[in-house]
Every structure is written in C-alpha cells, then in structure tokens.
CSV table of C-alpha atoms in Angstrom, one decimal:
chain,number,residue,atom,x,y,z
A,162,UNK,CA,0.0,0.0,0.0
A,163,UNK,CA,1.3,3.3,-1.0
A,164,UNK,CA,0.0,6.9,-0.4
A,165,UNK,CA,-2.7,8.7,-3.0
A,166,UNK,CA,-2.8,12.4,-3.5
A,167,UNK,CA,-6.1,13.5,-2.1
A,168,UNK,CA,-6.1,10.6,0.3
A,169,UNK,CA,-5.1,10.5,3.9
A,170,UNK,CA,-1.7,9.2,4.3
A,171,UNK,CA,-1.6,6.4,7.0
A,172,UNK,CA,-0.5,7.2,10.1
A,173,UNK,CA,3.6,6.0,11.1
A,174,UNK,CA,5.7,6.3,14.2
A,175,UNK,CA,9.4,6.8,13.6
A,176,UNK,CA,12.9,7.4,15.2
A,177,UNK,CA,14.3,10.8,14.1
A,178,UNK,CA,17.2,12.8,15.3
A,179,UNK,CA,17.6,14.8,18.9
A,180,UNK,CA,16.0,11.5,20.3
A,181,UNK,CA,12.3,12.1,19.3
A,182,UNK,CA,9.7,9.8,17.7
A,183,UNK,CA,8.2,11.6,15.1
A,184,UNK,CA,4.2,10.7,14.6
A,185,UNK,CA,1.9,11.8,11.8
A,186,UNK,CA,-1.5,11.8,14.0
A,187,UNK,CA,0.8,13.8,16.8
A,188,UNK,CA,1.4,16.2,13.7
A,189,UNK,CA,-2.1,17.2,13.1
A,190,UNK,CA,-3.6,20.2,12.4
A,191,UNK,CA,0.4,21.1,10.8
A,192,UNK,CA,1.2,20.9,7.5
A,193,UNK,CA,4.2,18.3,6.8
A,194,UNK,CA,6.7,18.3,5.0
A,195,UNK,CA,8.5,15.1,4.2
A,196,UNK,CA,11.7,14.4,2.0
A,197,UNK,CA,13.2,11.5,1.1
A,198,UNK,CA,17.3,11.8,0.2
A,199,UNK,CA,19.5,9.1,-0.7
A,200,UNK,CA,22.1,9.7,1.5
A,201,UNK,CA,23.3,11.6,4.6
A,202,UNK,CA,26.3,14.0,3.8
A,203,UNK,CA,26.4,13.7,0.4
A,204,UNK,CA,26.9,17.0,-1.5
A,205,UNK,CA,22.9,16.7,-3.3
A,206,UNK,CA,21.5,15.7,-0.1
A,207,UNK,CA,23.6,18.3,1.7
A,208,UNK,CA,22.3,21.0,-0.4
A,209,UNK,CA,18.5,20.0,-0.4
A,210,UNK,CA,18.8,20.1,3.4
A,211,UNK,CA,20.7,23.3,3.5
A,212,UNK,CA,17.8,24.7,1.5
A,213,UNK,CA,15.2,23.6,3.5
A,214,UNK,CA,16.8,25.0,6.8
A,215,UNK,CA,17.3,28.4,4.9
A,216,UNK,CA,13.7,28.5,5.0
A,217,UNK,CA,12.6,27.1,8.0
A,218,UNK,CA,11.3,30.3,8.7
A,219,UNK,CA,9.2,31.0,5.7
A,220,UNK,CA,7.6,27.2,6.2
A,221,UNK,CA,6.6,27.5,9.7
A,222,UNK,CA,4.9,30.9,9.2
A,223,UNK,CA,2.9,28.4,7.0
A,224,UNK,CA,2.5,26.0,9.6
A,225,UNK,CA,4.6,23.7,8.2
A,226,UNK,CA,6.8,20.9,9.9
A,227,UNK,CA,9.8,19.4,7.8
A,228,UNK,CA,11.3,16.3,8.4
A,229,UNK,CA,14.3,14.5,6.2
A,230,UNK,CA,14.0,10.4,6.0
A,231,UNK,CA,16.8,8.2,4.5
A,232,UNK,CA,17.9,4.9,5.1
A,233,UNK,CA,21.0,6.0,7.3
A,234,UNK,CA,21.0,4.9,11.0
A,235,UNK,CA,20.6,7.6,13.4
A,236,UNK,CA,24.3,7.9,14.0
A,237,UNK,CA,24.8,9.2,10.9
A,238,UNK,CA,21.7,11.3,10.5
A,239,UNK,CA,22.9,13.5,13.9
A,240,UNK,CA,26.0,13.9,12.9
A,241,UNK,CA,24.7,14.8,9.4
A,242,UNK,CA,21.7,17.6,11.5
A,243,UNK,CA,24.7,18.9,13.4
A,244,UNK,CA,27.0,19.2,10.9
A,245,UNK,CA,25.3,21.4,8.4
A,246,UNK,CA,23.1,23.4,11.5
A,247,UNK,CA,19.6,21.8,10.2
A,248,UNK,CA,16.6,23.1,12.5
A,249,UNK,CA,14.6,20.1,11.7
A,250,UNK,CA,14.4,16.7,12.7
A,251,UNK,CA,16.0,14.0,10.2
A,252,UNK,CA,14.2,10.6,9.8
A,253,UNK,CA,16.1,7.2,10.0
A,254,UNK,CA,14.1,4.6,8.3
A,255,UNK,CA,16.4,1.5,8.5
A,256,UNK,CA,13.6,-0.9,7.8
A,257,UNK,CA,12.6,1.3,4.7
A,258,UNK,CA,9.0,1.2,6.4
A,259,UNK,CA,8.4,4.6,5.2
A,260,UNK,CA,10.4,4.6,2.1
A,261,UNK,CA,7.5,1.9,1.1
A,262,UNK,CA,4.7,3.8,2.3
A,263,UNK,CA,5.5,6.7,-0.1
A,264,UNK,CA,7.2,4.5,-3.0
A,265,UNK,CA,10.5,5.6,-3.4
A,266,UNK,CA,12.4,2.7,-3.4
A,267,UNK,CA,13.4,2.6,-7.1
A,268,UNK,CA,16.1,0.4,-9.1
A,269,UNK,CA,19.2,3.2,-9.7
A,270,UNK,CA,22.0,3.2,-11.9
A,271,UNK,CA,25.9,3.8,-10.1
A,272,UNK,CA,28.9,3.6,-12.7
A,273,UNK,CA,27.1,0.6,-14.4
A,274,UNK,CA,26.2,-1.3,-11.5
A,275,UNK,CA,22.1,-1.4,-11.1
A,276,UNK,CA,21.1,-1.1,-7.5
A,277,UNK,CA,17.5,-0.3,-5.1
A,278,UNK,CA,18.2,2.9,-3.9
A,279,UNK,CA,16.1,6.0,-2.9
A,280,UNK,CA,14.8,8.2,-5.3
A,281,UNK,CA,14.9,11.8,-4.1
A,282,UNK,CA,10.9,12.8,-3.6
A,283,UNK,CA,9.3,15.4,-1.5
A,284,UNK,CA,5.4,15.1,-0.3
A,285,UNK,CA,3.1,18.0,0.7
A,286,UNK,CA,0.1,16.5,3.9
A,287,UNK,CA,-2.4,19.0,4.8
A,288,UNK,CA,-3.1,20.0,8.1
A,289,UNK,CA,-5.6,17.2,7.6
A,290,UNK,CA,-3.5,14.6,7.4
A,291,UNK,CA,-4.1,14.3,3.6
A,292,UNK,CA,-1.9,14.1,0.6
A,293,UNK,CA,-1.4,17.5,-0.9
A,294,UNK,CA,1.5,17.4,-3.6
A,295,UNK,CA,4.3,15.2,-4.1
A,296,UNK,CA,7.4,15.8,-6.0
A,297,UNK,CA,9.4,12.6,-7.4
A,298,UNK,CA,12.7,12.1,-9.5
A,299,UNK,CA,13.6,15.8,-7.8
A,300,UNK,CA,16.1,17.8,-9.2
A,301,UNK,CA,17.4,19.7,-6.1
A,302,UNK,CA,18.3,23.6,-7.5
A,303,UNK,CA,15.0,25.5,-7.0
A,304,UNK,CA,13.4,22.4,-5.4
A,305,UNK,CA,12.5,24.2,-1.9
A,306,UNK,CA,11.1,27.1,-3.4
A,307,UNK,CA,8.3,25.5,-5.0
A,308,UNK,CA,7.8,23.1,-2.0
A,309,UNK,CA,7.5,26.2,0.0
A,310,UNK,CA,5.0,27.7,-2.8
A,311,UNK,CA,3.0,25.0,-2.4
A,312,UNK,CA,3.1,25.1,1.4
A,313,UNK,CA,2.2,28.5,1.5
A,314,UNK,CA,-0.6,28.3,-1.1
A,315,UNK,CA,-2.3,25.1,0.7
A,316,UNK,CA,-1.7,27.3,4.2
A,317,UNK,CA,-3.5,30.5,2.6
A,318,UNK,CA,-6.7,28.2,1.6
C-alpha cells in the first residue's frame, strides 16, 4: 500500500534525530513536509537540506513541519543535523517502512552497477492529514522554493 494524492496518508511512528519519535496523528492540524534523500552527507542531499533549513522560517509561518528520512542509522543522521546546522528533525528509516509507504524505493544506476536505492521525492500532507502534492525524481536547484509555494498556497486556503 502506498499513499494517493487526495487521500489521507496512514498514520507512522518513527525514530528521528535529537531522540524524538516523530508521529503523523501527533502532527495534526500542521502541514508536513516530508523528503526523502539518498544519503546523509552527500553533496545533493547536503544541499536540499541546506535549502530547506534556509527557509525554516518561511515554512513554519505556513505552519509547516519538515522532516528528512533516509535509510541511514541515526548515527549518521545526527552527525549529518549537526554538521550542516539543520533546524529540523531527520528521519532514520532503516527498515525502509516509510520509504515503502510513499514508493521511493526505485532500481538506480551507479557507474554501471544497477542497485535499489532512494529516489529523491518530496510530499506535501495537509493540516488534515491528507496528501497534498508530491514531487518525485527531484532535481534539487529550486526544489524548496516551489515546496514552500506549495506550502504556503495550501496554508492561505
């Protein structure tokens, strides 16, 4: 089962950075943000994230939460939060329970070599808990800025 725009996106518990358990019902009433990267400190995934935390501002004044999710352990999703000063909580999804969830699993190609890896997707929930907008295959320059278009748009009614 994967998520449907329109639909409400079922509801998950997961371990994120500065020792919290993030929740999707404990979320309500919030918009959310969520953004799948392939890999912790990695120079795309670095700048995705640094674009999202230069805007942190602009997304909570439309009530909106972001959270990162990989597949890195939380180890390496702290040290990846502290490193590059992100103000939001980073997802470590191990088990891929949420990487399923949203679909982004996807067979990748790395010098030749065919591998399942994650491809880089953004997803918009209302305040509802419903699918807004979703973004796959992301190319990251300019990425943000229409996540946070679409944040504020959904936030302004």
């Amino acid at each position: 089962m994967s998520v449907t725009l329109g639909q409400p996106v079922p509801d998950f518990t997961a371990q994120a950075t500065s020792d919290t358990t993030v929740s999707l019902a404990e979320l309500k009433g919030k918009q959310v943000v969520i953004y799948f990267y392939p890999k912790a400190s990695t120079p795309g995934c670095t700048t995705e994230g640094g674009d999202f935390r230069d805007r942190k501002d602009a997304f909570a004044t439309a009530n909106t939460v972001i959270l990162g999710v990989s597949r890195d352990g939380l180890r390496a999703q702290e040290n990846f939060k502290t490193k590059q000063g992100f103000t939001f909580e980073l997802v470590s999804d191990k088990d891929e329970t949420l990487c399923r969830l949203f679909d982004v699993i996807k067979l990748k190609k790395l010098y030749g070599k065919e591998h399942l890896g994650i491809e880089r997707s953004t997803f918009l929930i209302d305040k509802e808990g419903r699918l807004a907008r979703e973004w796959r295959g992301v190319k990251v320059p300019g990425h943000v800025d229409d996540v946070l278009e679409a944040a504020q748009q959904l936030h302004a009614g």
